[in-house]
PDB file of C-alpha atoms in Angstrom:
ATOM      1  CA  MET G 140     -62.242 -12.733   9.109  1.00  0.00           C
ATOM      2  CA  ILE G 141     -60.183 -12.923  12.262  1.00  0.00           C
ATOM      3  CA  ARG G 142     -58.564 -16.092  10.919  1.00  0.00           C
ATOM      4  CA  ILE G 143     -57.663 -14.383   7.629  1.00  0.00           C
ATOM      5  CA  ALA G 144     -56.218 -11.410   9.482  1.00  0.00           C
ATOM      6  CA  GLY G 145     -54.168 -13.757  11.629  1.00  0.00           C
ATOM      7  CA  LEU G 146     -52.819 -15.556   8.565  1.00  0.00           C
ATOM      8  CA  PHE G 147     -51.945 -12.199   6.963  1.00  0.00           C
ATOM      9  CA  THR G 148     -50.097 -11.095  10.097  1.00  0.00           C
ATOM     10  CA  ALA G 149     -48.195 -14.375  10.200  1.00  0.00           C
ATOM     11  CA  PHE G 150     -47.268 -13.965   6.523  1.00  0.00           C
ATOM     12  CA  VAL G 151     -45.966 -10.452   7.117  1.00  0.00           C
ATOM     13  CA  ILE G 152     -43.893 -11.627  10.076  1.00  0.00           C
ATOM     14  CA  LEU G 153     -42.430 -14.543   8.103  1.00  0.00           C
ATOM     15  CA  ALA G 154     -41.755 -12.363   5.075  1.00  0.00           C
ATOM     16  CA  GLY G 155     -40.048  -9.786   7.268  1.00  0.00           C
ATOM     17  CA  ALA G 156     -37.936 -12.471   8.906  1.00  0.00           C
ATOM     18  CA  SER G 157     -36.809 -13.796   5.530  1.00  0.00           C
ATOM     19  CA  LEU G 158     -36.058 -10.342   4.096  1.00  0.00           C
ATOM     20  CA  SER G 159     -34.408  -8.696   7.080  1.00  0.00           C
ATOM     21  CA  PRO G 160     -31.010 -10.460   6.810  1.00  0.00           C
ATOM     22  CA  ALA G 161     -30.625  -9.234   3.233  1.00  0.00           C
ATOM     23  CA  VAL G 162     -31.739  -5.740   4.134  1.00  0.00           C
ATOM     24  CA  ALA G 163     -29.469  -5.625   7.178  1.00  0.00           C
ATOM     25  CA  GLU G 164     -26.455  -7.116   5.374  1.00  0.00           C
ATOM     26  CA  ASP G 165     -23.440  -4.859   5.698  1.00  0.00           C
ATOM     27  CA  LYS G 166     -21.715  -3.716   2.520  1.00  0.00           C
ATOM     28  CA  THR G 167     -17.995  -4.462   2.650  1.00  0.00           C
ATOM     29  CA  ILE G 168     -15.279  -3.565   0.145  1.00  0.00           C
ATOM     30  CA  THR G 169     -12.222  -5.821   0.109  1.00  0.00           C
ATOM     31  CA  VAL G 170      -8.988  -3.948  -0.558  1.00  0.00           C
ATOM     32  CA  PHE G 171      -5.567  -5.481  -1.280  1.00  0.00           C
ATOM     33  CA  ALA G 172      -3.024  -2.698  -0.687  1.00  0.00           C
ATOM     34  CA  ALA G 173       0.740  -2.250  -0.565  1.00  0.00           C
ATOM     35  CA  ALA G 174       2.068  -2.526   2.994  1.00  0.00           C
ATOM     36  CA  SER G 175       3.337   1.065   2.941  1.00  0.00           C
ATOM     37  CA  MET G 176      -0.249   2.311   2.593  1.00  0.00           C
ATOM     38  CA  LYS G 177      -1.485   0.959   5.928  1.00  0.00           C
ATOM     39  CA  ASN G 178      -1.634   3.989   8.222  1.00  0.00           C
ATOM     40  CA  ALA G 179      -2.817   6.427   5.566  1.00  0.00           C
ATOM     41  CA  LEU G 180      -5.342   4.105   3.926  1.00  0.00           C
ATOM     42  CA  ASP G 181      -6.795   3.018   7.266  1.00  0.00           C
ATOM     43  CA  GLU G 182      -7.637   6.669   7.933  1.00  0.00           C
ATOM     44  CA  VAL G 183      -9.021   7.213   4.429  1.00  0.00           C
ATOM     45  CA  ASP G 184     -11.207   4.124   4.782  1.00  0.00           C
ATOM     46  CA  ALA G 185     -12.471   5.242   8.188  1.00  0.00           C
ATOM     47  CA  ALA G 186     -13.507   8.565   6.634  1.00  0.00           C
ATOM     48  CA  TYR G 187     -15.320   6.749   3.825  1.00  0.00           C
ATOM     49  CA  THR G 188     -17.101   4.463   6.288  1.00  0.00           C
ATOM     50  CA  ALA G 189     -18.219   7.474   8.327  1.00  0.00           C
ATOM     51  CA  LYS G 190     -19.599   9.025   5.154  1.00  0.00           C
ATOM     52  CA  THR G 191     -21.296   5.996   3.584  1.00  0.00           C
ATOM     53  CA  GLY G 192     -21.573   3.206   6.149  1.00  0.00           C
ATOM     54  CA  VAL G 193     -19.590   0.909   3.836  1.00  0.00           C
ATOM     55  CA  LYS G 194     -17.047  -1.191   5.725  1.00  0.00           C
ATOM     56  CA  PHE G 195     -13.669  -2.542   4.694  1.00  0.00           C
ATOM     57  CA  SER G 196     -11.690  -5.736   4.768  1.00  0.00           C
ATOM     58  CA  VAL G 197      -8.088  -4.803   3.980  1.00  0.00           C
ATOM     59  CA  SER G 198      -5.069  -7.024   3.352  1.00  0.00           C
ATOM     60  CA  TYR G 199      -1.689  -5.268   3.481  1.00  0.00           C
ATOM     61  CA  ALA G 200       1.387  -6.978   2.030  1.00  0.00           C
ATOM     62  CA  ALA G 201       4.028  -6.576  -0.663  1.00  0.00           C
ATOM     63  CA  SER G 202       2.458  -5.674  -4.019  1.00  0.00           C
ATOM     64  CA  SER G 203       4.036  -8.790  -5.543  1.00  0.00           C
ATOM     65  CA  VAL G 204       2.292 -11.048  -3.049  1.00  0.00           C
ATOM     66  CA  LEU G 205      -1.060  -9.339  -3.477  1.00  0.00           C
ATOM     67  CA  ALA G 206      -0.971  -9.399  -7.287  1.00  0.00           C
ATOM     68  CA  LYS G 207      -0.318 -13.135  -7.256  1.00  0.00           C
ATOM     69  CA  GLN G 208      -3.030 -13.769  -4.660  1.00  0.00           C
ATOM     70  CA  ILE G 209      -5.536 -11.943  -6.866  1.00  0.00           C
ATOM     71  CA  GLU G 210      -4.323 -13.986  -9.839  1.00  0.00           C
ATOM     72  CA  GLN G 211      -4.957 -17.152  -7.849  1.00  0.00           C
ATOM     73  CA  GLY G 212      -8.544 -16.134  -7.165  1.00  0.00           C
ATOM     74  CA  ALA G 213      -8.380 -14.343  -3.818  1.00  0.00           C
ATOM     75  CA  PRO G 214     -11.528 -12.209  -3.452  1.00  0.00           C
ATOM     76  CA  ALA G 215     -10.624  -8.541  -3.804  1.00  0.00           C
ATOM     77  CA  ASP G 216     -12.459  -5.478  -5.082  1.00  0.00           C
ATOM     78  CA  VAL G 217      -9.520  -3.039  -5.180  1.00  0.00           C
ATOM     79  CA  PHE G 218      -5.775  -3.407  -5.743  1.00  0.00           C
ATOM     80  CA  VAL G 219      -3.342  -0.664  -4.666  1.00  0.00           C
ATOM     81  CA  SER G 220       0.202  -1.371  -5.832  1.00  0.00           C
ATOM     82  CA  ALA G 221       3.418   0.388  -4.809  1.00  0.00           C
ATOM     83  CA  ASP G 222       4.718   0.249  -8.362  1.00  0.00           C
ATOM     84  CA  THR G 223       3.396   0.151 -11.901  1.00  0.00           C
ATOM     85  CA  ASP G 224       5.073  -3.190 -12.679  1.00  0.00           C
ATOM     86  CA  TRP G 225       2.794  -5.251 -10.438  1.00  0.00           C
ATOM     87  CA  MET G 226      -0.319  -3.435 -11.626  1.00  0.00           C
ATOM     88  CA  ASP G 227       0.808  -4.128 -15.202  1.00  0.00           C
ATOM     89  CA  TYR G 228       1.298  -7.769 -14.210  1.00  0.00           C
ATOM     90  CA  ALA G 229      -2.228  -7.988 -12.778  1.00  0.00           C
ATOM     91  CA  ILE G 230      -3.655  -6.402 -15.924  1.00  0.00           C
ATOM     92  CA  SER G 231      -1.766  -8.920 -18.064  1.00  0.00           C
ATOM     93  CA  LYS G 232      -3.420 -11.713 -16.072  1.00  0.00           C
ATOM     94  CA  LYS G 233      -6.831 -10.108 -16.760  1.00  0.00           C
ATOM     95  CA  THR G 234      -7.658  -9.710 -13.065  1.00  0.00           C
ATOM     96  CA  ILE G 235      -7.931  -5.895 -13.213  1.00  0.00           C
ATOM     97  CA  ASN G 236     -10.629  -3.723 -14.775  1.00  0.00           C
ATOM     98  CA  GLU G 237      -8.104  -1.665 -16.724  1.00  0.00           C
ATOM     99  CA  PRO G 238     -10.250   1.437 -17.442  1.00  0.00           C
ATOM    100  CA  THR G 239     -10.524   2.031 -13.665  1.00  0.00           C
ATOM    101  CA  ARG G 240      -6.756   2.287 -13.209  1.00  0.00           C
ATOM    102  CA  VAL G 241      -5.414   5.579 -11.871  1.00  0.00           C
ATOM    103  CA  ASN G 242      -1.797   6.418 -11.001  1.00  0.00           C
ATOM    104  CA  LEU G 243      -2.813   7.971  -7.699  1.00  0.00           C
ATOM    105  CA  LEU G 244       0.233   8.597  -5.512  1.00  0.00           C
ATOM    106  CA  GLY G 245       3.940   9.271  -5.493  1.00  0.00           C
ATOM    107  CA  ASN G 246       6.568   8.632  -2.817  1.00  0.00           C
ATOM    108  CA  SER G 247      10.315   8.757  -2.177  1.00  0.00           C
ATOM    109  CA  ILE G 248      12.866   6.387  -0.660  1.00  0.00           C
ATOM    110  CA  VAL G 249      15.090   7.218   2.280  1.00  0.00           C
ATOM    111  CA  LEU G 250      17.942   5.737   4.266  1.00  0.00           C
ATOM    112  CA  ILE G 251      16.981   5.076   7.881  1.00  0.00           C
ATOM    113  CA  ALA G 252      18.789   4.040  11.046  1.00  0.00           C
ATOM    114  CA  PRO G 253      17.604   3.144  14.566  1.00  0.00           C
ATOM    115  CA  LYS G 254      16.619   6.338  16.411  1.00  0.00           C
ATOM    116  CA  ASP G 255      19.625   6.072  18.790  1.00  0.00           C
ATOM    117  CA  SER G 256      22.154   5.390  16.012  1.00  0.00           C
ATOM    118  CA  LYS G 257      25.263   7.542  15.745  1.00  0.00           C
ATOM    119  CA  ILE G 258      24.816   7.623  11.966  1.00  0.00           C
ATOM    120  CA  ASP G 259      23.353  10.935  10.831  1.00  0.00           C
ATOM    121  CA  ASN G 260      23.153  13.356   7.904  1.00  0.00           C
ATOM    122  CA  VAL G 261      24.338  11.069   5.105  1.00  0.00           C
ATOM    123  CA  THR G 262      24.846  12.685   1.707  1.00  0.00           C
ATOM    124  CA  ILE G 263      23.501  10.196  -0.813  1.00  0.00           C
ATOM    125  CA  ALA G 264      25.195  10.889  -4.120  1.00  0.00           C
ATOM    126  CA  GLN G 265      27.331   9.225  -6.766  1.00  0.00           C
ATOM    127  CA  GLY G 266      29.972   7.027  -5.148  1.00  0.00           C
ATOM    128  CA  PHE G 267      28.623   7.099  -1.579  1.00  0.00           C
ATOM    129  CA  ASP G 268      29.860   4.064   0.375  1.00  0.00           C
ATOM    130  CA  LEU G 269      26.824   2.348   1.868  1.00  0.00           C
ATOM    131  CA  ALA G 270      28.729  -0.821   2.706  1.00  0.00           C
ATOM    132  CA  LYS G 271      31.239   1.105   4.820  1.00  0.00           C
ATOM    133  CA  LEU G 272      28.462   3.064   6.500  1.00  0.00           C
ATOM    134  CA  ALA G 273      26.715  -0.156   7.577  1.00  0.00           C
ATOM    135  CA  GLY G 274      29.889  -1.490   9.201  1.00  0.00           C
ATOM    136  CA  ASP G 275      29.381  -5.024  10.507  1.00  0.00           C
ATOM    137  CA  GLY G 276      25.602  -4.636  10.523  1.00  0.00           C
ATOM    138  CA  LYS G 277      22.848  -5.435   8.071  1.00  0.00           C
ATOM    139  CA  ILE G 278      20.947  -3.190   5.666  1.00  0.00           C
ATOM    140  CA  ALA G 279      17.236  -3.951   5.493  1.00  0.00           C
ATOM    141  CA  THR G 280      14.888  -3.413   2.569  1.00  0.00           C
ATOM    142  CA  GLY G 281      12.287  -5.376   0.647  1.00  0.00           C
ATOM    143  CA  ASP G 282      13.330  -8.304  -1.518  1.00  0.00           C
ATOM    144  CA  VAL G 283      15.063  -6.606  -4.456  1.00  0.00           C
ATOM    145  CA  LYS G 284      13.749  -9.205  -6.896  1.00  0.00           C
ATOM    146  CA  SER G 285      10.052  -8.652  -6.232  1.00  0.00           C
ATOM    147  CA  VAL G 286       9.102  -6.160  -3.508  1.00  0.00           C
ATOM    148  CA  PRO G 287       8.757  -2.640  -5.008  1.00  0.00           C
ATOM    149  CA  VAL G 288      10.792  -0.801  -2.342  1.00  0.00           C
ATOM    150  CA  GLY G 289      13.622  -3.297  -2.820  1.00  0.00           C
ATOM    151  CA  LYS G 290      13.513  -2.855  -6.585  1.00  0.00           C
ATOM    152  CA  TYR G 291      13.669   0.924  -6.223  1.00  0.00           C
ATOM    153  CA  ALA G 292      16.518   0.603  -3.690  1.00  0.00           C
ATOM    154  CA  LYS G 293      18.605  -1.664  -5.914  1.00  0.00           C
ATOM    155  CA  ALA G 294      18.069   0.574  -8.942  1.00  0.00           C
ATOM    156  CA  ALA G 295      19.220   3.620  -6.962  1.00  0.00           C
ATOM    157  CA  LEU G 296      22.266   1.906  -5.526  1.00  0.00           C
ATOM    158  CA  GLU G 297      23.298   0.565  -8.914  1.00  0.00           C
ATOM    159  CA  LYS G 298      23.045   4.026 -10.450  1.00  0.00           C
ATOM    160  CA  LEU G 299      25.028   5.539  -7.566  1.00  0.00           C
ATOM    161  CA  GLY G 300      27.720   2.839  -7.757  1.00  0.00           C
ATOM    162  CA  ALA G 301      27.026   1.483  -4.268  1.00  0.00           C
ATOM    163  CA  TRP G 302      25.215  -1.789  -4.960  1.00  0.00           C
ATOM    164  CA  GLN G 303      28.039  -4.247  -5.582  1.00  0.00           C
ATOM    165  CA  ALA G 304      29.865  -3.620  -2.297  1.00  0.00           C
ATOM    166  CA  ALA G 305      26.684  -3.342  -0.236  1.00  0.00           C
ATOM    167  CA  GLU G 306      24.769  -6.331  -1.637  1.00  0.00           C
ATOM    168  CA  PRO G 307      26.228  -8.949   0.777  1.00  0.00           C
ATOM    169  CA  LYS G 308      25.059  -6.872   3.741  1.00  0.00           C
ATOM    170  CA  PHE G 309      21.406  -6.768   2.693  1.00  0.00           C
ATOM    171  CA  ALA G 310      18.659  -8.446   4.701  1.00  0.00           C
ATOM    172  CA  MET G 311      15.795  -8.973   2.274  1.00  0.00           C
ATOM    173  CA  ALA G 312      12.406  -8.576   3.931  1.00  0.00           C
ATOM    174  CA  GLU G 313       8.992  -9.741   2.716  1.00  0.00           C
ATOM    175  CA  SER G 314       7.625  -6.187   2.710  1.00  0.00           C
ATOM    176  CA  VAL G 315       8.698  -2.622   3.399  1.00  0.00           C
ATOM    177  CA  ARG G 316       7.039  -2.737   6.822  1.00  0.00           C
ATOM    178  CA  ALA G 317       9.015  -5.859   7.724  1.00  0.00           C
ATOM    179  CA  ALA G 318      12.231  -4.014   6.762  1.00  0.00           C
ATOM    180  CA  LEU G 319      11.133  -1.020   8.809  1.00  0.00           C
ATOM    181  CA  THR G 320      10.630  -3.254  11.856  1.00  0.00           C
ATOM    182  CA  LEU G 321      14.123  -4.763  11.525  1.00  0.00           C
ATOM    183  CA  VAL G 322      15.660  -1.303  11.772  1.00  0.00           C
ATOM    184  CA  ALA G 323      13.347  -0.122  14.565  1.00  0.00           C
ATOM    185  CA  ARG G 324      14.354  -3.166  16.620  1.00  0.00           C
ATOM    186  CA  GLY G 325      18.052  -2.570  15.971  1.00  0.00           C
ATOM    187  CA  GLU G 326      18.365  -5.838  14.056  1.00  0.00           C
ATOM    188  CA  ALA G 327      19.700  -3.898  11.068  1.00  0.00           C
ATOM    189  CA  ASN G 328      22.047  -0.901  11.216  1.00  0.00           C
ATOM    190  CA  LEU G 329      20.407   0.729   8.219  1.00  0.00           C
ATOM    191  CA  GLY G 330      17.358   0.353   6.036  1.00  0.00           C
ATOM    192  CA  ILE G 331      15.915   1.661   2.791  1.00  0.00           C
ATOM    193  CA  VAL G 332      12.190   2.346   3.010  1.00  0.00           C
ATOM    194  CA  TYR G 333       9.669   4.868   1.754  1.00  0.00           C
ATOM    195  CA  SER G 334       9.705   8.264   3.421  1.00  0.00           C
ATOM    196  CA  THR G 335       6.079   7.662   4.426  1.00  0.00           C
ATOM    197  CA  ASP G 336       7.066   4.537   6.392  1.00  0.00           C
ATOM    198  CA  ALA G 337       9.815   6.368   8.276  1.00  0.00           C
ATOM    199  CA  LYS G 338       7.284   9.063   9.155  1.00  0.00           C
ATOM    200  CA  VAL G 339       5.020   6.648  11.093  1.00  0.00           C
ATOM    201  CA  GLU G 340       7.722   4.661  12.936  1.00  0.00           C
ATOM    202  CA  PRO G 341       9.136   6.429  16.036  1.00  0.00           C
ATOM    203  CA  GLY G 342      11.858   3.806  16.393  1.00  0.00           C
ATOM    204  CA  VAL G 343      13.787   5.043  13.356  1.00  0.00           C
ATOM    205  CA  LYS G 344      15.207   8.266  11.980  1.00  0.00           C
ATOM    206  CA  VAL G 345      15.868   9.386   8.415  1.00  0.00           C
ATOM    207  CA  VAL G 346      19.597   9.858   7.811  1.00  0.00           C
ATOM    208  CA  GLY G 347      19.492  10.500   4.068  1.00  0.00           C
ATOM    209  CA  THR G 348      17.174  10.832   1.070  1.00  0.00           C
ATOM    210  CA  PHE G 349      17.812   9.201  -2.292  1.00  0.00           C
ATOM    211  CA  PRO G 350      17.828  11.585  -5.256  1.00  0.00           C
ATOM    212  CA  ALA G 351      14.607  11.258  -7.262  1.00  0.00           C
ATOM    213  CA  ASP G 352      16.584  10.732 -10.463  1.00  0.00           C
ATOM    214  CA  SER G 353      18.512   7.769  -9.032  1.00  0.00           C
ATOM    215  CA  HIS G 354      15.604   5.363  -9.472  1.00  0.00           C
ATOM    216  CA  PRO G 355      12.377   4.983 -11.487  1.00  0.00           C
ATOM    217  CA  ALA G 356       9.556   7.265 -10.404  1.00  0.00           C
ATOM    218  CA  ILE G 357       7.709   5.795  -7.417  1.00  0.00           C
ATOM    219  CA  ILE G 358       4.084   5.532  -8.473  1.00  0.00           C
ATOM    220  CA  TYR G 359       1.145   3.903  -6.699  1.00  0.00           C
ATOM    221  CA  PRO G 360      -1.591   2.855  -9.146  1.00  0.00           C
ATOM    222  CA  VAL G 361      -5.048   1.874  -7.899  1.00  0.00           C
ATOM    223  CA  ALA G 362      -7.750  -0.043  -9.765  1.00  0.00           C
ATOM    224  CA  ALA G 363     -10.838  -2.183  -9.371  1.00  0.00           C
ATOM    225  CA  THR G 364     -10.564  -5.905  -9.999  1.00  0.00           C
ATOM    226  CA  THR G 365     -12.660  -7.637 -12.655  1.00  0.00           C
ATOM    227  CA  THR G 366     -14.807  -9.140  -9.872  1.00  0.00           C
ATOM    228  CA  ALA G 367     -15.312  -5.881  -7.936  1.00  0.00           C
ATOM    229  CA  LYS G 368     -18.655  -5.078  -6.315  1.00  0.00           C
ATOM    230  CA  ALA G 369     -20.738  -2.265  -7.821  1.00  0.00           C
ATOM    231  CA  GLU G 370     -20.035   0.110  -4.914  1.00  0.00           C
ATOM    232  CA  THR G 371     -16.296  -0.065  -5.631  1.00  0.00           C
ATOM    233  CA  ASN G 372     -16.533   2.698  -8.250  1.00  0.00           C
ATOM    234  CA  ASP G 373     -17.767   5.186  -5.664  1.00  0.00           C
ATOM    235  CA  TYR G 374     -14.875   4.264  -3.360  1.00  0.00           C
ATOM    236  CA  LEU G 375     -12.351   4.759  -6.166  1.00  0.00           C
ATOM    237  CA  ALA G 376     -13.879   8.190  -6.777  1.00  0.00           C
ATOM    238  CA  PHE G 377     -13.461   8.983  -3.070  1.00  0.00           C
ATOM    239  CA  LEU G 378      -9.755   8.077  -3.270  1.00  0.00           C
ATOM    240  CA  ARG G 379      -9.410  10.884  -5.826  1.00  0.00           C
ATOM    241  CA  SER G 380     -11.293  13.386  -3.669  1.00  0.00           C
ATOM    242  CA  THR G 381     -10.015  16.430  -1.815  1.00  0.00           C
ATOM    243  CA  ALA G 382     -10.878  14.706   1.475  1.00  0.00           C
ATOM    244  CA  ALA G 383      -8.671  11.709   0.641  1.00  0.00           C
ATOM    245  CA  LYS G 384      -5.911  13.986  -0.688  1.00  0.00           C
ATOM    246  CA  THR G 385      -5.755  15.843   2.627  1.00  0.00           C
ATOM    247  CA  ILE G 386      -5.302  12.596   4.557  1.00  0.00           C
ATOM    248  CA  LEU G 387      -2.813  11.023   2.159  1.00  0.00           C
ATOM    249  CA  GLU G 388      -0.635  14.133   1.988  1.00  0.00           C
ATOM    250  CA  LYS G 389      -0.617  14.323   5.783  1.00  0.00           C
ATOM    251  CA  TYR G 390       1.197  10.963   5.736  1.00  0.00           C
ATOM    252  CA  GLY G 391       3.711  12.228   3.181  1.00  0.00           C
ATOM    253  CA  PHE G 392       2.332  10.821  -0.066  1.00  0.00           C
ATOM    254  CA  LYS G 393       2.356  12.970  -3.188  1.00  0.00           C
ATOM    255  CA  PHE G 394      -1.047  13.229  -4.878  1.00  0.00           C
ATOM    256  CA  LEU G 395      -0.586  12.692  -8.630  1.00  0.00           C
ATOM    257  CA  VAL G 396      -4.092  13.479  -9.867  1.00  0.00           C
ATOM    258  CA  SER G 397      -6.278  16.566  -9.810  1.00  0.00           C
ATOM    259  CA  PRO G 398      -8.584  16.012  -6.826  1.00  0.00           C
ATOM    260  CA  THR G 399     -12.338  15.932  -7.226  1.00  0.00           C
ATOM    261  CA  THR G 400     -14.586  17.582  -4.659  1.00  0.00           C
TER     262      THR G 400
END
């Protein structure tokens, strides 16, 4: 009897040892998000972790880079793009669970200068001379061929008649945050970034805001990938919540959906 009890105890111990890693395994959601989301999304994710215990692995980069990484098989549960074009691209490559897509946020683009620059209070309107304003210096923004902020910037400048003269002065960065850094370091006299980026960088100041009708609407869609973990749906619901809205609006984003409780 003692021997049987001992064997039973040993079995329980072994079974517990084999099960405990699975039970103790941390749940992690992998998010690929536009670089401009970093500060705000980090805080949203921290709030979600505090609520649920779910942790995050987040990659921030240009939406173009992230969409192509997902296409190439990079493991991601959620994609947050800074424009609809790259979300549309990902959907066309069948890497996104299309019914989960929500156009979540809006933003605006601004002209920035280093905080100690003499440039100030620029009226951005038809015919404004960006090239002259930059002088001998560079103008930083994202790559106008692929990075959303660069695409928005080029569209605005073309509509305002300022692109052709200013184009040779542009320093094309790999992401909006890279462009922001160039201006903060004084390596570019001016930059075009999202208003939310300027808000979190003390090394720059906003000297002008681009009219909303000078470029396509700035929309941030979010969606689950086709390989997303089951818990991703709850996280996407949290992104639409009042709690997330409060955080995102604090960083200057415009909430485009009716928040859930």
